XYZ file of C-alpha atoms in Angstrom:
575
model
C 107.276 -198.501 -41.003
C 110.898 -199.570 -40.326
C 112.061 -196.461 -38.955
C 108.350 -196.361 -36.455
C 109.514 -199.903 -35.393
C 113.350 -198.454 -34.565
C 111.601 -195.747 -32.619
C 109.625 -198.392 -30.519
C 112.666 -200.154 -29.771
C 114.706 -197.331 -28.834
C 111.977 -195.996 -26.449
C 111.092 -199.591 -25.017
C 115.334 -200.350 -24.559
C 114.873 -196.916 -22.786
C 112.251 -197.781 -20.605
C 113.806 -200.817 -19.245
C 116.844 -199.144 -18.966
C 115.725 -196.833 -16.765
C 114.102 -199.150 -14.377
C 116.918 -200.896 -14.153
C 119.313 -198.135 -13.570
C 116.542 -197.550 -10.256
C 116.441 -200.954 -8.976
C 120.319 -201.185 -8.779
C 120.166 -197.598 -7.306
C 117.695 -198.098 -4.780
C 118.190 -201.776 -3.743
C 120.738 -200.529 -1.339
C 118.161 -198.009 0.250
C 115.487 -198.873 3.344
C 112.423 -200.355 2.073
C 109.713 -198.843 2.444
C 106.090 -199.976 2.453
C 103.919 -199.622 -0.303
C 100.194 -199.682 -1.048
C 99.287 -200.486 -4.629
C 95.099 -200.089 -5.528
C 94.166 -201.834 -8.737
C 90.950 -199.813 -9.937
C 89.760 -200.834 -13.116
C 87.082 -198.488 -14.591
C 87.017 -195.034 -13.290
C 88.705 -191.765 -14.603
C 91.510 -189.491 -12.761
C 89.018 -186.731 -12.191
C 86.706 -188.568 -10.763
C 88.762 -190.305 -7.914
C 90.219 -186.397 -7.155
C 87.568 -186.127 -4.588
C 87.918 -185.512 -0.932
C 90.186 -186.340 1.236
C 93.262 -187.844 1.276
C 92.681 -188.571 -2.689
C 92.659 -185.122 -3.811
C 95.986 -184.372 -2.365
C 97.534 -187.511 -3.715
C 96.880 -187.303 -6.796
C 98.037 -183.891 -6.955
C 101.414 -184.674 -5.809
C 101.180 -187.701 -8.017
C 103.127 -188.488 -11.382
C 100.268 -189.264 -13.639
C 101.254 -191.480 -16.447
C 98.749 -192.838 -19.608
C 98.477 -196.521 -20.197
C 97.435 -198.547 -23.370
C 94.993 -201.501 -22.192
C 94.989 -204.781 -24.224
C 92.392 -207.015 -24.405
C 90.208 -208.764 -22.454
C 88.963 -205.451 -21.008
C 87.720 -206.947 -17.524
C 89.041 -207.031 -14.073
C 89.731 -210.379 -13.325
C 91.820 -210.541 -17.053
C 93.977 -207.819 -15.924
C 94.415 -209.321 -11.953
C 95.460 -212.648 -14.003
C 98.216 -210.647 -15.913
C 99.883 -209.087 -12.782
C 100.117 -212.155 -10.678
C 101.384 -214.820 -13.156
C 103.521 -212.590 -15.716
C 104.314 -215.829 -18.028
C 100.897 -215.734 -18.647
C 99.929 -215.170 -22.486
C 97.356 -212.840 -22.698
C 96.892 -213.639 -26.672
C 96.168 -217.337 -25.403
C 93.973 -217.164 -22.776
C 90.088 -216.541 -22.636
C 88.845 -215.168 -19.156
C 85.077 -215.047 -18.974
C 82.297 -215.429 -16.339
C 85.165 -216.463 -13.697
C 87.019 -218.996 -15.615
C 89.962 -218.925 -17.652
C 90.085 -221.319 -20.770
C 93.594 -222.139 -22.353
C 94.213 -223.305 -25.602
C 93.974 -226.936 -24.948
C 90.524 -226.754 -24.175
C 90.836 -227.070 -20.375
C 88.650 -224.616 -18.188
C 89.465 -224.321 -14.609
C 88.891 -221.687 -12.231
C 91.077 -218.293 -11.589
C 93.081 -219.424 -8.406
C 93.650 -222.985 -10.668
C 95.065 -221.602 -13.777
C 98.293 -219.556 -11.315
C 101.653 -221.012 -10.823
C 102.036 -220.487 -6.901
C 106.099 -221.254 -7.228
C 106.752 -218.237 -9.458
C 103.957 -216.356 -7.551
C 106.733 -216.893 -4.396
C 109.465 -216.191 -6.314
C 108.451 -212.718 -7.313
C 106.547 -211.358 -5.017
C 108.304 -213.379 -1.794
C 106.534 -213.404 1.684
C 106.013 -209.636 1.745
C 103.466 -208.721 -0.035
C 99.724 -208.758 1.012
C 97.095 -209.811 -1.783
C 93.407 -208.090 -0.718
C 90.476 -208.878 -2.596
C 92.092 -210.351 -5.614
C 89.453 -213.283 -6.707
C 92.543 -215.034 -8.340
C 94.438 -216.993 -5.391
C 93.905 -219.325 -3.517
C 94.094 -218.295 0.195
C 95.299 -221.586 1.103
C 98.425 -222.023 -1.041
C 99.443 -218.465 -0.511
C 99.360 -217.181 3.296
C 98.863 -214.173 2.962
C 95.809 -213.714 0.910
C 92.282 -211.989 1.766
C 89.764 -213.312 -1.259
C 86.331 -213.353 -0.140
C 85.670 -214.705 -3.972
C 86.993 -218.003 -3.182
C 85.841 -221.151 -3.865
C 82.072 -219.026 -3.066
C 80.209 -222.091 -1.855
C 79.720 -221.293 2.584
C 77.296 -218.142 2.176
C 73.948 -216.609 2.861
C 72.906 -214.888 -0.080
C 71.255 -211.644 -0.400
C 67.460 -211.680 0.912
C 64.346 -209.934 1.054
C 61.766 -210.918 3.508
C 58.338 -209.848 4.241
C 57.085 -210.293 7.881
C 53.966 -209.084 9.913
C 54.440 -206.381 12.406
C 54.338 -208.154 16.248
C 53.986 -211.374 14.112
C 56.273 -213.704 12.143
C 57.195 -215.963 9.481
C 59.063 -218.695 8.424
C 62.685 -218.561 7.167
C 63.263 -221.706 5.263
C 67.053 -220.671 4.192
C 68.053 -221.250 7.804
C 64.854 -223.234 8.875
C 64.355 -220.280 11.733
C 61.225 -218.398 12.321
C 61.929 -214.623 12.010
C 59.350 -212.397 14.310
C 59.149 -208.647 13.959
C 58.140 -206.585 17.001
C 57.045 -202.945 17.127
C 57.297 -201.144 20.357
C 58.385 -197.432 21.297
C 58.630 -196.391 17.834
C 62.011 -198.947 17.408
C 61.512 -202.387 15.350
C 62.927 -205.391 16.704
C 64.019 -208.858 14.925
C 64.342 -212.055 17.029
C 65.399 -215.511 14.911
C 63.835 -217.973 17.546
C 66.146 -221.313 16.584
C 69.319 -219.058 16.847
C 68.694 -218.102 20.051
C 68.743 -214.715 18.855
C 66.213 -212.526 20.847
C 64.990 -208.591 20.471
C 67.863 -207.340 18.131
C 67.043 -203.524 17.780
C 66.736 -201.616 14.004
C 68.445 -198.430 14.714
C 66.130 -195.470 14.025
C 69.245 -193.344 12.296
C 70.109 -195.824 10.214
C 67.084 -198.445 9.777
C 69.649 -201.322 10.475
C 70.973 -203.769 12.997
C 74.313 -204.460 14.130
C 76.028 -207.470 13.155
C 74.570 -210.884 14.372
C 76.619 -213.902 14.565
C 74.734 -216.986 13.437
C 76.057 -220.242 13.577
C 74.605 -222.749 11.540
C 75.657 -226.207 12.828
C 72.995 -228.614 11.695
C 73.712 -230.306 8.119
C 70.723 -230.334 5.288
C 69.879 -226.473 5.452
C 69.687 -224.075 2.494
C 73.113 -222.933 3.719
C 76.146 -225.040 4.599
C 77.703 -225.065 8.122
C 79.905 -222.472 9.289
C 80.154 -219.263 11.574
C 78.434 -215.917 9.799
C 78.123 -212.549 10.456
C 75.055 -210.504 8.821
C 72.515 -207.439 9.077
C 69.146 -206.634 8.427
C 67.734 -203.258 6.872
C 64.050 -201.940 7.054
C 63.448 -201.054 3.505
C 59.789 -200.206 3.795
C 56.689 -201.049 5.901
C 53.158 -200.305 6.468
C 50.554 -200.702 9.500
C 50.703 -204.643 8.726
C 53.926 -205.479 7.326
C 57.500 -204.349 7.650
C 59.906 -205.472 4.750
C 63.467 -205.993 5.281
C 66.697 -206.716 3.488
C 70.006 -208.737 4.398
C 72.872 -208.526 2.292
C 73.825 -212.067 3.342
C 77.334 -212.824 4.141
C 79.969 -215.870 3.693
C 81.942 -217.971 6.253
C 83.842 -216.132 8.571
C 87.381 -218.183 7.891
C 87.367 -220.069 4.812
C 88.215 -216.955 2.348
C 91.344 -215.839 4.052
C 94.677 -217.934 5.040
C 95.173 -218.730 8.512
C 97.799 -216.310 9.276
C 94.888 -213.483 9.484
C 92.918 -215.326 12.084
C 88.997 -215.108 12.327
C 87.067 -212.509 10.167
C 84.305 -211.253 12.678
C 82.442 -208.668 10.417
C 79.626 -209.335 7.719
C 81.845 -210.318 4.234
C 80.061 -208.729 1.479
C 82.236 -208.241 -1.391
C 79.677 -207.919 -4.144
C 76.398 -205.270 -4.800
C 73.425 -206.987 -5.722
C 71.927 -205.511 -8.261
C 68.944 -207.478 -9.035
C 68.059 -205.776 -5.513
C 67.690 -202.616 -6.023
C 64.294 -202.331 -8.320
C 63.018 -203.108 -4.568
C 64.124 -200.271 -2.855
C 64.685 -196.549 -2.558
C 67.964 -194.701 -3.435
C 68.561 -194.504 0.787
C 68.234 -198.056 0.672
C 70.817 -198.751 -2.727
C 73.405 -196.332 -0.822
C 73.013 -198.031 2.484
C 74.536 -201.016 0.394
C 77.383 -199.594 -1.337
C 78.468 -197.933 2.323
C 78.145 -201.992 3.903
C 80.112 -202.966 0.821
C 82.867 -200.447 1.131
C 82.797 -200.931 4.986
C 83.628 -204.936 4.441
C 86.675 -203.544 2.762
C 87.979 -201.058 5.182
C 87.722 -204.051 7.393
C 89.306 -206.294 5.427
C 92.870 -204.089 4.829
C 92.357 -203.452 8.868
C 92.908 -207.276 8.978
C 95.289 -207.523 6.233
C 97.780 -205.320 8.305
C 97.831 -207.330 10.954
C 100.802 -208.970 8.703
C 103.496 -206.751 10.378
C 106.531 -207.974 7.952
C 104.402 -206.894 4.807
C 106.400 -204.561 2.436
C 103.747 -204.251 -0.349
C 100.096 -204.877 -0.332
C 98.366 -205.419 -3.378
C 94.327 -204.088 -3.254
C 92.030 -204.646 -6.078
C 88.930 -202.389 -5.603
C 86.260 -203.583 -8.938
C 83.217 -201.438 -7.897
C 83.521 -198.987 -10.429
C 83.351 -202.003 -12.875
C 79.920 -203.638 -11.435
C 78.610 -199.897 -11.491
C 79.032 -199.702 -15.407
C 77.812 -202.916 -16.207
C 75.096 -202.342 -13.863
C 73.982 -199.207 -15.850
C 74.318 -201.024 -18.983
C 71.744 -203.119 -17.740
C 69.611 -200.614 -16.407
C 69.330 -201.437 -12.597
C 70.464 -197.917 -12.102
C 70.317 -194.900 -13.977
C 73.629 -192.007 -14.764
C 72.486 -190.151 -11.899
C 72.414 -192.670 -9.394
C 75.535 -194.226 -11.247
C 77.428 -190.877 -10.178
C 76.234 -190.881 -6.584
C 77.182 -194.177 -5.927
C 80.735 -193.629 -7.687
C 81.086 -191.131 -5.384
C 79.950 -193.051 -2.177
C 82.957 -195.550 -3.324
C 85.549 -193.190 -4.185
C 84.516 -191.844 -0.025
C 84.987 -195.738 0.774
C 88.520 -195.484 -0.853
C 89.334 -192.061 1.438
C 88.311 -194.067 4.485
C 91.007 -196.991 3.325
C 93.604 -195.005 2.898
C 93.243 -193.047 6.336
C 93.015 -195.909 7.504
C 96.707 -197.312 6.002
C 97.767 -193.531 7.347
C 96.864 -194.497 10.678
C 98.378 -198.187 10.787
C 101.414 -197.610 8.432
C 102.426 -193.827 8.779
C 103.622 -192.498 5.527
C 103.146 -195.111 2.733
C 103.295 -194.716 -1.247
C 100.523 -194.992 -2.883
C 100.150 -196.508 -6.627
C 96.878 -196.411 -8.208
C 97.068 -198.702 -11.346
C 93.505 -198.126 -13.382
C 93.891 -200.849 -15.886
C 91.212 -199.384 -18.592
C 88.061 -196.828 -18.136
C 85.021 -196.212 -20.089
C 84.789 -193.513 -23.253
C 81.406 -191.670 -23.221
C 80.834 -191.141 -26.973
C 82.502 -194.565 -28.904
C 81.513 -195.090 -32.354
C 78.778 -197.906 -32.696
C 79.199 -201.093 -35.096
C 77.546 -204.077 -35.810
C 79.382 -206.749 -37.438
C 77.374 -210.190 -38.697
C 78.692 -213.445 -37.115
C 80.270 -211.722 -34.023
C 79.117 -213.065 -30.876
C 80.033 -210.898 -27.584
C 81.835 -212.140 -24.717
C 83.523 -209.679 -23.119
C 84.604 -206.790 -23.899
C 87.272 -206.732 -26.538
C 86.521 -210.350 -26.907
C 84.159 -212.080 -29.697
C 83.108 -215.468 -30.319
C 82.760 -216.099 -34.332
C 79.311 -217.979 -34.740
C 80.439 -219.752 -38.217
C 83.655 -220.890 -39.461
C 81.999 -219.342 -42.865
C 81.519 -215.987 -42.030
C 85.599 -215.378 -41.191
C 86.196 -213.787 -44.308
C 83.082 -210.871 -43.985
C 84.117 -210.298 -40.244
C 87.961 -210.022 -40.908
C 87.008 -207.742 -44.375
C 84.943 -205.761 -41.825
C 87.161 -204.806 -39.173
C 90.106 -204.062 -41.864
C 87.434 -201.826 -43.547
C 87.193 -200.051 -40.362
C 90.538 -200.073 -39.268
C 90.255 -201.973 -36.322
C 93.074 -204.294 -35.166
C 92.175 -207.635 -34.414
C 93.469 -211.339 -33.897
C 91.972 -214.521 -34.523
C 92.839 -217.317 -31.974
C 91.111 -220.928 -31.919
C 90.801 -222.734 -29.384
C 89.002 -226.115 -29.841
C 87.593 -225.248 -33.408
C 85.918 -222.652 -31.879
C 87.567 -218.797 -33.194
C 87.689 -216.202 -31.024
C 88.562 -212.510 -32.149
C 90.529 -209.885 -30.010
C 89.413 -206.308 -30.755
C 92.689 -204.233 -30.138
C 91.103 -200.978 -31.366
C 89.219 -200.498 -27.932
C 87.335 -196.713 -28.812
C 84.477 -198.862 -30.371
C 81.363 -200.288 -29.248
C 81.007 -203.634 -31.340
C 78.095 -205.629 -31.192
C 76.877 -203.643 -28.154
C 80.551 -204.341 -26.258
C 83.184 -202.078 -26.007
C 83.514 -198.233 -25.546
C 86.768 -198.951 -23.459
C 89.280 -195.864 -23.084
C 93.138 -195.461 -21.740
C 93.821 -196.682 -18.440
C 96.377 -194.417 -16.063
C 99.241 -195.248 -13.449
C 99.116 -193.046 -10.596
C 102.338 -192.639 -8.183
C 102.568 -190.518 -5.035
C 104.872 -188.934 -4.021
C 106.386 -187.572 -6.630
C 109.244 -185.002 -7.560
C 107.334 -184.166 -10.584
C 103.618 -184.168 -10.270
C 101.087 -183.762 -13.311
C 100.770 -185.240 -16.265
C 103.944 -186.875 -17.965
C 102.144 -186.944 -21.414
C 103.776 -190.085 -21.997
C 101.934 -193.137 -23.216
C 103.274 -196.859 -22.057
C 102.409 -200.372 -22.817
C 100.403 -202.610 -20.086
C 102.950 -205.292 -20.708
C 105.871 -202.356 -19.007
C 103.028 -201.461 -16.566
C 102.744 -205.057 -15.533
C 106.593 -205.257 -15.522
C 106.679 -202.334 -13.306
C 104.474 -203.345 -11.050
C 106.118 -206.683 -10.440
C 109.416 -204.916 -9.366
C 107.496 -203.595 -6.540
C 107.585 -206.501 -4.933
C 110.838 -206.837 -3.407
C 110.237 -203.323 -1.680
C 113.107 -201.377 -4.052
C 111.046 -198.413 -3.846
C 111.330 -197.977 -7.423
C 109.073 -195.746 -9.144
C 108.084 -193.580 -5.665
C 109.030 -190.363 -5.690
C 112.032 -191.243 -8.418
C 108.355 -192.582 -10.798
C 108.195 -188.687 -11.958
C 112.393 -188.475 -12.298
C 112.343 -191.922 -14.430
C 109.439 -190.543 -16.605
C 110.564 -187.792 -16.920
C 113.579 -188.510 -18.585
C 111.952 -190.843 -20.407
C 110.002 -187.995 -22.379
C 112.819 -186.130 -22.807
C 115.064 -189.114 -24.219
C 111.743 -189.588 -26.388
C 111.738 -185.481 -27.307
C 115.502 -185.524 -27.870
C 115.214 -188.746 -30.530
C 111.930 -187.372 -32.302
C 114.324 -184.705 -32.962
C 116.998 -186.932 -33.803
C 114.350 -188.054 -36.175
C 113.329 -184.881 -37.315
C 116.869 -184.063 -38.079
C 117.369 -187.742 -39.984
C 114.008 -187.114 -41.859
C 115.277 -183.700 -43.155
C 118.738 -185.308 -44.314
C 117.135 -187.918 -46.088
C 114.734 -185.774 -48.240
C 117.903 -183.904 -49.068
C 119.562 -186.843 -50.192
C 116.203 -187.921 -51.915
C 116.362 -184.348 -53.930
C 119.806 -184.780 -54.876
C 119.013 -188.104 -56.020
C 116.464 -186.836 -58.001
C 118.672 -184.310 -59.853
C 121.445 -187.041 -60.025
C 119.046 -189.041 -61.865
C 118.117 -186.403 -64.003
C 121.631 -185.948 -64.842
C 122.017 -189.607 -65.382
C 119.119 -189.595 -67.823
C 120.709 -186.741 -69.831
C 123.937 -187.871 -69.746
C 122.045 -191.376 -71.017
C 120.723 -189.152 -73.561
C 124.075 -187.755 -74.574
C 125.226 -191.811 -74.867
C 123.125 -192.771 -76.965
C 123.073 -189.768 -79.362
C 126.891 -190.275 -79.383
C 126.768 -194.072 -79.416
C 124.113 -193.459 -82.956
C 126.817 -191.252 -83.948
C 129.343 -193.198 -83.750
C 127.390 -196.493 -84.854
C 126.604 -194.054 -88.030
C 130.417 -193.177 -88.497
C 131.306 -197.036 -88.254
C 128.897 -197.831 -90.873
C 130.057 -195.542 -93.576
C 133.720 -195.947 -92.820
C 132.958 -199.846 -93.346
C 130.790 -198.816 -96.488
C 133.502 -196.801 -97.789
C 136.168 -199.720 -96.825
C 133.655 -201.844 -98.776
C 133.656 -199.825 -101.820
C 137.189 -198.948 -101.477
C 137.982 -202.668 -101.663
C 135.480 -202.929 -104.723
C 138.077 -199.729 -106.548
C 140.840 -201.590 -105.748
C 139.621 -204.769 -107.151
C 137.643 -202.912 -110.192
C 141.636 -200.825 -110.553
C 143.083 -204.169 -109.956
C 141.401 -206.352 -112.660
C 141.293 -203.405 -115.268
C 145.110 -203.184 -114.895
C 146.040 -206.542 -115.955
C 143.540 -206.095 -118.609
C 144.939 -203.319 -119.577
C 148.689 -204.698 -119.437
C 147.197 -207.637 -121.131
C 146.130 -206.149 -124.013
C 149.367 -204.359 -124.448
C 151.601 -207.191 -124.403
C 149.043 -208.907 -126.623
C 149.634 -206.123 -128.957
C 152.978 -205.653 -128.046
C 153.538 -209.472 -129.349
C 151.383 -208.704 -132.594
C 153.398 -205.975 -133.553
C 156.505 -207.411 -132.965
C 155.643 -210.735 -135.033
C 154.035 -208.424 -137.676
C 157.727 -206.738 -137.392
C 159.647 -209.895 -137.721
C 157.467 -211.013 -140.701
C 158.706 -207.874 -142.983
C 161.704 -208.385 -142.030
């Protein structure tokens, strides 16, 4: 473990040394303009499909990334624009973001538009991201914002050469029928014989400007169509995607939007119409956003524009839900990945030569492993809500069982889980796979078969800002040698590995020999303990001789000079 963490380090230290080795390089250079796409949910060889894609991402560095979780768009848009942003501390769900105080506010409220200045400065262009507020930053095109001035979607029913009332806009709506053409007049609009064009079964744009208060729809300037989705001898159906305000989504500097602005696909729509019909709206969808860069690069001094594209994202969860099926789900993937050719002929034409960065934050695995786990409530994907404090313990024994990585986080007394092991589908969530970073041009095109973190993805991206350049056509160069500093230390660890098994062997023996030799010790320490003893036993008895020799001495010389003394009295006597 401590040598896999020394790896990490060296590669990250690596990574950031690189980068910053560019910068410093490049700063000096010309910048040059830059178009980043932020395309959550699709794979590489899926976007390789006509033209210009195909022949960027062919002479594009291809790099894998490692999502984290919350696996959804606006999660991931939050991350890139406001990089002191937690992403263990946040929940983003349903449009909101919730911190851990409890407070829920909406996207563009929960950004800090001073550091959003600082890094990315007055040259960069922010197109469809739902997360800022187009009135503290000038130079922002979000047609989610503050989504209150709008017609919504609608399906109405009228007689031919007759009419009906449209309480929405309080307008009668008459349908006429005359040389084989239809024809749609809104009397209190003033608008009068509109035609339904037989190629396409749609009108042009109509401008409709609702000026009296109390309506179904708030005041404002708007810009819609109609579509003949079916008829009979009687009736003619027909569908409006609806639009918003012409000027409240965008900052000033971009002037008046004069297009339909329909940045969503609805759904719920399409069990009422044919599969003409369903790509009709995906091909009004994707036009609203070739208008919308048109109009973003109107900002001449812009050095980097930043475009989120999240159809591929309402596709999915659209098939989860079964409004479409695969089929249709791979025709219409197609019809936006066409929509996507058209934008970028379209920055070819008004910017010449640009790079082009495709960041794909996550996309979806086919085959994940299904698990339900008691107690788990989803939210999003890679996000849980635990139903009962009580049941902690069987859901956190569960995922360990499974060898998922998780975290807990509580917010409010309420605990919320963080699946980190994305390749599962958990409680019928999940089944996320690795996301990519695509850079054209570059010196090396293909596959770098290196794997990096969002958090350096996120870092990356970030140092676009400024317009260094970095990670163009140097991208390939940078990763390049990142792989091979990575090859050239796996060896290093190869090499390190194989030295310390050697030194483990030779430990081993010198233990071996250290337990003999112990051996030997204590035989010759038993030996010697053994010798000890008998030399004291023999001291001992020795001492016992000497005393026994001792005391039979005097009693010896005792008894002679006791006898001596007898026999010399006994002499004196006869004497």
């Amino acid at each position: 473990m401590r040598k896999m963490i020394y790896t990490y380090m060296l590669i990250l230290f690596i990574l950031i040394s690189s980068i910053q080795l560019t910068v410093s390089q490049q700063s000096q250079q010309p910048r040059t303009k830059t178009l980043l796409l932020i395309i959550p949910g699709i794979e590489v060889s899926k976007l390789k499909y006509g033209v210009p894609l195909e022949e960027y991402i062919n002479r594009s560095s291809i790099t894998i990334v490692k999502p984290i979780p919350i696996y959804n768009d606006l999660y991931y848009e939050l991350l890139i624009l406001n990089t002191s942003l937690d992403p263990k501390k946040v929940i983003v769900h349903n449009d909101t973001v919730e911190f851990m105080n409890g407070s829920i506010v909406k996207p563009w409220e929960a950004l800090n538009y001073t550091q959003i200045e600082n890094i990315w400065s007055n040259t960069t262009v922010f197109i469809n991201i739902r997360s800022l507020n187009p009135l503290k930053n000038n130079r922002t095109l979000n047609p989610y914002f503050n989504l209150t001035k709008q017609i919504p979607p609608q399906i109405l029913v009228v007689p031919i050469n007759g009419s009906i009332k449209w309480n929405l806009l309080n307008t009668t709506v008459n349908i006429t029928l005359s040389d084989n053409t239809f024809r749609i007049t809104l009397e209190e609009y003033n608008i009068r014989g509109v035609v339904f064009h037989n190629e396409t079964n749609a009108t042009d744009h109509i401008f409709i400007n609702v000026s009296k208060p109390g309506l179904g729809v708030p005041m404002g300037k708007y810009h819609i169509k109609f579509r003949i989705i079916d008829y009979n001898e009687t009736h003619v159906i027909i569908f409006t995607l609806g639009s918003r305000e012409v000027s409240d989504w965008l900052s000033s500097s971009f002037g008046i939007f004069v297009k339909p602005v329909t940045p969503y696909i609805p759904f719920e729509y399409f069990k009422y119409m044919g599969k003409d019909d369903i790509k009709w709206v995906i091909e009004e969808v994707m036009s609203f956003y070739q208008e919308m860069i048109s109009v973003a690069y109107r900002y001449k001094n812009a050095i980097l524009e930043v475009f989120e594209i999240p159809l591929f994202v309402e596709l999915h969860e659209a098939y989860l839900q079964n409004y479409i099926d695969e089929e249709l789900m791979i025709d219409l993937e197609k019809l936006v990945v066409d929509g996507i050719n058209k934008v970028l002929n379209i920055t070819k034409l008004r910017l010449g030569e640009t790079n082009i960065i495709i960041y794909i934050p996550f996309t979806y695995r086919e085959n994940s492993t299904r698990l339900f786990i008691e107690g788990l409530y989803p939210i999003e994907p890679g996000l849980y809500r635990v139903e009962n404090e009580s049941m902690i313990q069987n859901i956190t024994t569960t995922l360990l069982k499974n060898d998922i990585e998780f975290k807990i986080l509580n917010i409010r007394d309420k605990y919320y889980v963080f699946i980190y092991s994305y390749e599962h589908i958990i409680n019928g969530l999940g089944g996320i796979d690795n996301g990519y970073l695509i850079v054209y041009p570059s010196s090396t095109p293909g596959h770098t078969n290196v794997v990096i973190d969002t958090e350096n993805v996120i870092g990356y991206i970030s140092s676009l800002a400024k317009g260094y350049g970095i990670g163009m056509s140097s991208a390939g160069e940078i990763i390049e040698d990142l792989r091979s500093e990575i090859k050239d230390l796996n060896d290093k660890i190869r090499d390190l590995n194989g030295t310390v098994r050697a030194l483990n062997d030779r430990i081993a023996r010198l233990n071996i020999s250290l337990g003999q030799c112990r051996a030997k010790y204590l035989n010759l320490s038993n030996n010697i303990s053994n010798i000890i003893n008998e030399w004291r036993e023999a001291k001992e008895r020795e001492k016992q001789l000497m005393i026994y020799s001792i005391t039979g001495t005097i009693s010896i010389l005792v008894i002679v000079l006791t006898l001596y003394y007898i026999g010399r009295r006994g002499l004196s006597k006869q004497r």
